Amino acid sequence: MSTALTSWTLRFASPLPGLEDAEGFSLREIAGAEGLFALEALEPRVRMFVADASVYVPAYAPVLPAFAVEAVGLASPADGSVLVVVNPSADKTTVNLMAPILLNPSNGVCLQVILDGGKYPLRAELAN
C-alpha cells in the first residue's frame, strides 16, 4: 500500500459483518504509524483500526478466494492490499487473521473475507 496515502473513500463490495447498515466509509492514515489506519463510517458513527498486513504480519499469506478478487475488481490478489482488523486492549494487541479485508487500491473497493479451514486465528497477538 502506498505510504503517500492519507485518506481514501472506500466502498465495500458486500457489507461488513455486524455493520450491514453502515455507510460512508473512509480509511485514514494514522500519523507516525506506518501501515496503521482508522477505518471509519459516517452513519452510524463507527471507527476501528486496521493494519496493512505486509507491514505488521509480513509472513501472513492467506489464499484469497477468486470471488473476493473479482468482487473488488482485481486481476490478481497480488494487485491488492490486505488489511487486518486490530483489536487493542490493555494486556495485548491482536489482529484478526481469520477475516482479512482485501482492498483494491486503484478503485477503493474492498471486501472482508472470512477464511475457511481454521488455519488463521481470530486473535493473533502482535509481536513487539
PDB file of C-alpha atoms in Angstrom:
ATOM      1  CA  MET A   1       0.000   0.000   0.000  1.00  0.00           C
ATOM      2  CA  SER A   2       1.256   3.443  -0.820  1.00  0.00           C
ATOM      3  CA  THR A   3       2.836   5.305   2.077  1.00  0.00           C
ATOM      4  CA  ALA A   4       1.615   8.522   0.409  1.00  0.00           C
ATOM      5  CA  LEU A   5      -1.976   7.607   1.303  1.00  0.00           C
ATOM      6  CA  THR A   6      -3.506   9.906   3.887  1.00  0.00           C
ATOM      7  CA  SER A   7      -7.236   9.325   3.351  1.00  0.00           C
ATOM      8  CA  TRP A   8      -9.448   7.318   0.985  1.00  0.00           C
ATOM      9  CA  THR A   9     -13.137   6.877   0.464  1.00  0.00           C
ATOM     10  CA  LEU A  10     -13.969   3.170   0.453  1.00  0.00           C
ATOM     11  CA  ARG A  11     -16.855   1.120  -0.854  1.00  0.00           C
ATOM     12  CA  PHE A  12     -17.441  -2.377   0.461  1.00  0.00           C
ATOM     13  CA  ALA A  13     -18.468  -4.855  -2.242  1.00  0.00           C
ATOM     14  CA  SER A  14     -20.500  -6.622   0.445  1.00  0.00           C
ATOM     15  CA  PRO A  15     -21.393  -5.151   3.852  1.00  0.00           C
ATOM     16  CA  LEU A  16     -19.069  -5.716   6.784  1.00  0.00           C
ATOM     17  CA  PRO A  17     -20.449  -8.444   9.062  1.00  0.00           C
ATOM     18  CA  GLY A  18     -22.104  -6.708  12.007  1.00  0.00           C
ATOM     19  CA  LEU A  19     -22.115  -3.343  10.223  1.00  0.00           C
ATOM     20  CA  GLU A  20     -24.571  -4.142   7.431  1.00  0.00           C
ATOM     21  CA  ASP A  21     -26.262  -0.721   7.674  1.00  0.00           C
ATOM     22  CA  ALA A  22     -23.055   1.336   7.866  1.00  0.00           C
ATOM     23  CA  GLU A  23     -22.411   3.892   5.117  1.00  0.00           C
ATOM     24  CA  GLY A  24     -19.750   6.406   4.135  1.00  0.00           C
ATOM     25  CA  PHE A  25     -16.539   4.508   4.875  1.00  0.00           C
ATOM     26  CA  SER A  26     -13.151   6.164   4.804  1.00  0.00           C
ATOM     27  CA  LEU A  27      -9.654   4.930   5.503  1.00  0.00           C
ATOM     28  CA  ARG A  28      -7.421   7.465   7.245  1.00  0.00           C
ATOM     29  CA  GLU A  29      -3.710   7.049   7.863  1.00  0.00           C
ATOM     30  CA  ILE A  30      -2.588   7.326  11.492  1.00  0.00           C
ATOM     31  CA  ALA A  31       0.237   9.873  11.585  1.00  0.00           C
ATOM     32  CA  GLY A  32       3.532   8.406  12.768  1.00  0.00           C
ATOM     33  CA  ALA A  33       2.385   4.789  12.486  1.00  0.00           C
ATOM     34  CA  GLU A  34       3.241   3.449   9.037  1.00  0.00           C
ATOM     35  CA  GLY A  35       0.657   0.959   7.812  1.00  0.00           C
ATOM     36  CA  LEU A  36      -1.887   1.707  10.565  1.00  0.00           C
ATOM     37  CA  PHE A  37      -5.241   3.199   9.585  1.00  0.00           C
ATOM     38  CA  ALA A  38      -8.561   4.256  11.065  1.00  0.00           C
ATOM     39  CA  LEU A  39     -11.480   2.731   9.187  1.00  0.00           C
ATOM     40  CA  GLU A  40     -14.444   4.998   9.815  1.00  0.00           C
ATOM     41  CA  ALA A  41     -18.112   5.033   8.844  1.00  0.00           C
ATOM     42  CA  LEU A  42     -20.193   8.194   8.864  1.00  0.00           C
ATOM     43  CA  GLU A  43     -23.525   6.518   9.560  1.00  0.00           C
ATOM     44  CA  PRO A  44     -23.705   5.053  12.113  1.00  0.00           C
ATOM     45  CA  ARG A  45     -20.589   6.678  13.513  1.00  0.00           C
ATOM     46  CA  VAL A  46     -18.085   3.818  13.818  1.00  0.00           C
ATOM     47  CA  ARG A  47     -14.295   3.694  13.971  1.00  0.00           C
ATOM     48  CA  MET A  48     -11.977   0.718  14.070  1.00  0.00           C
ATOM     49  CA  PHE A  49      -8.309   0.291  13.401  1.00  0.00           C
ATOM     50  CA  VAL A  50      -6.869  -1.767  10.583  1.00  0.00           C
ATOM     51  CA  ALA A  51      -3.278  -2.528   9.707  1.00  0.00           C
ATOM     52  CA  ASP A  52      -1.509  -3.234   6.456  1.00  0.00           C
ATOM     53  CA  ALA A  53      -0.688  -6.927   6.833  1.00  0.00           C
ATOM     54  CA  SER A  54       2.526  -6.557   4.813  1.00  0.00           C
ATOM     55  CA  VAL A  55       3.849  -4.185   7.493  1.00  0.00           C
ATOM     56  CA  TYR A  56       2.553  -5.781  10.713  1.00  0.00           C
ATOM     57  CA  VAL A  57       2.367  -9.504   9.859  1.00  0.00           C
ATOM     58  CA  PRO A  58       4.682  -9.874   6.843  1.00  0.00           C
ATOM     59  CA  ALA A  59       4.614 -13.703   6.920  1.00  0.00           C
ATOM     60  CA  TYR A  60       0.805 -13.705   6.620  1.00  0.00           C
ATOM     61  CA  ALA A  61      -0.115 -15.083   3.205  1.00  0.00           C
ATOM     62  CA  PRO A  62      -3.759 -16.172   3.097  1.00  0.00           C
ATOM     63  CA  VAL A  63      -5.133 -17.750  -0.051  1.00  0.00           C
ATOM     64  CA  LEU A  64      -7.845 -15.324  -1.069  1.00  0.00           C
ATOM     65  CA  PRO A  65     -10.799 -16.834  -2.926  1.00  0.00           C
ATOM     66  CA  ALA A  66     -11.336 -15.944  -6.580  1.00  0.00           C
ATOM     67  CA  PHE A  67     -14.786 -14.480  -5.837  1.00  0.00           C
ATOM     68  CA  ALA A  68     -13.190 -11.902  -3.493  1.00  0.00           C
ATOM     69  CA  VAL A  69     -10.527 -10.904  -6.006  1.00  0.00           C
ATOM     70  CA  GLU A  70     -13.216 -10.488  -8.662  1.00  0.00           C
ATOM     71  CA  ALA A  71     -15.600  -8.624  -6.328  1.00  0.00           C
ATOM     72  CA  VAL A  72     -13.077  -5.842  -5.708  1.00  0.00           C
ATOM     73  CA  GLY A  73     -12.032  -5.668  -9.365  1.00  0.00           C
ATOM     74  CA  LEU A  74      -8.512  -7.066  -9.177  1.00  0.00           C
ATOM     75  CA  ALA A  75      -6.784  -9.099 -11.886  1.00  0.00           C
ATOM     76  CA  SER A  76      -4.712 -10.883  -9.227  1.00  0.00           C
ATOM     77  CA  PRO A  77      -4.616 -10.963  -5.402  1.00  0.00           C
ATOM     78  CA  ALA A  78      -1.076  -9.572  -5.642  1.00  0.00           C
ATOM     79  CA  ASP A  79      -2.516  -6.331  -7.078  1.00  0.00           C
ATOM     80  CA  GLY A  80      -4.477  -5.669  -3.879  1.00  0.00           C
ATOM     81  CA  SER A  81      -3.679  -4.754  -0.308  1.00  0.00           C
ATOM     82  CA  VAL A  82      -4.585  -6.948   2.640  1.00  0.00           C
ATOM     83  CA  LEU A  83      -5.693  -5.212   5.817  1.00  0.00           C
ATOM     84  CA  VAL A  84      -6.283  -6.864   9.176  1.00  0.00           C
ATOM     85  CA  VAL A  85      -8.566  -5.570  11.922  1.00  0.00           C
ATOM     86  CA  VAL A  86      -6.649  -4.510  15.029  1.00  0.00           C
ATOM     87  CA  ASN A  87      -8.040  -5.335  18.489  1.00  0.00           C
ATOM     88  CA  PRO A  88      -6.203  -3.208  21.075  1.00  0.00           C
ATOM     89  CA  SER A  89      -6.526  -3.958  24.772  1.00  0.00           C
ATOM     90  CA  ALA A  90      -4.677  -3.082  27.972  1.00  0.00           C
ATOM     91  CA  ASP A  91      -2.972  -6.507  28.038  1.00  0.00           C
ATOM     92  CA  LYS A  92      -2.033  -7.040  24.398  1.00  0.00           C
ATOM     93  CA  THR A  93      -2.885  -6.041  20.857  1.00  0.00           C
ATOM     94  CA  THR A  94      -4.172  -8.674  18.490  1.00  0.00           C
ATOM     95  CA  VAL A  95      -5.127  -8.770  14.826  1.00  0.00           C
ATOM     96  CA  ASN A  96      -7.853 -10.759  13.130  1.00  0.00           C
ATOM     97  CA  LEU A  97      -6.150 -13.072  10.626  1.00  0.00           C
ATOM     98  CA  MET A  98      -9.312 -15.131  10.069  1.00  0.00           C
ATOM     99  CA  ALA A  99     -11.156 -12.299   8.294  1.00  0.00           C
ATOM    100  CA  PRO A 100      -8.826 -10.009   6.327  1.00  0.00           C
ATOM    101  CA  ILE A 101     -10.048  -7.073   4.272  1.00  0.00           C
ATOM    102  CA  LEU A 102      -8.970  -7.179   0.633  1.00  0.00           C
ATOM    103  CA  LEU A 103      -8.619  -3.673  -0.813  1.00  0.00           C
ATOM    104  CA  ASN A 104      -8.249  -2.664  -4.424  1.00  0.00           C
ATOM    105  CA  PRO A 105      -6.065   0.439  -4.106  1.00  0.00           C
ATOM    106  CA  SER A 106      -6.999   1.575  -7.623  1.00  0.00           C
ATOM    107  CA  ASN A 107     -10.724   1.996  -7.012  1.00  0.00           C
ATOM    108  CA  GLY A 108     -11.227   1.891  -3.213  1.00  0.00           C
ATOM    109  CA  VAL A 109     -13.438  -1.196  -3.373  1.00  0.00           C
ATOM    110  CA  CYS A 110     -12.857  -3.669  -0.566  1.00  0.00           C
ATOM    111  CA  LEU A 111     -14.303  -6.828   0.907  1.00  0.00           C
ATOM    112  CA  GLN A 112     -13.868  -8.576   4.225  1.00  0.00           C
ATOM    113  CA  VAL A 113     -13.188 -12.240   3.531  1.00  0.00           C
ATOM    114  CA  ILE A 114     -13.880 -14.909   6.134  1.00  0.00           C
ATOM    115  CA  LEU A 115     -11.309 -17.630   5.536  1.00  0.00           C
ATOM    116  CA  ASP A 116     -12.221 -21.302   5.834  1.00  0.00           C
ATOM    117  CA  GLY A 117     -10.213 -24.008   7.482  1.00  0.00           C
ATOM    118  CA  GLY A 118      -9.180 -22.564  10.815  1.00  0.00           C
ATOM    119  CA  LYS A 119      -5.586 -22.039   9.675  1.00  0.00           C
ATOM    120  CA  TYR A 120      -5.567 -18.438  10.876  1.00  0.00           C
ATOM    121  CA  PRO A 121      -6.697 -17.221  14.317  1.00  0.00           C
ATOM    122  CA  LEU A 122      -9.307 -14.627  15.102  1.00  0.00           C
ATOM    123  CA  ARG A 123      -6.931 -13.010  17.606  1.00  0.00           C
ATOM    124  CA  ALA A 124      -3.256 -13.321  16.717  1.00  0.00           C
ATOM    125  CA  GLU A 125      -1.002 -11.434  19.109  1.00  0.00           C
ATOM    126  CA  LEU A 126       1.191  -8.784  17.527  1.00  0.00           C
ATOM    127  CA  ALA A 127       4.881  -9.129  18.318  1.00  0.00           C
ATOM    128  CA  ASN A 128       6.547  -6.167  19.996  1.00  0.00           C
TER     129      ASN A 128
END
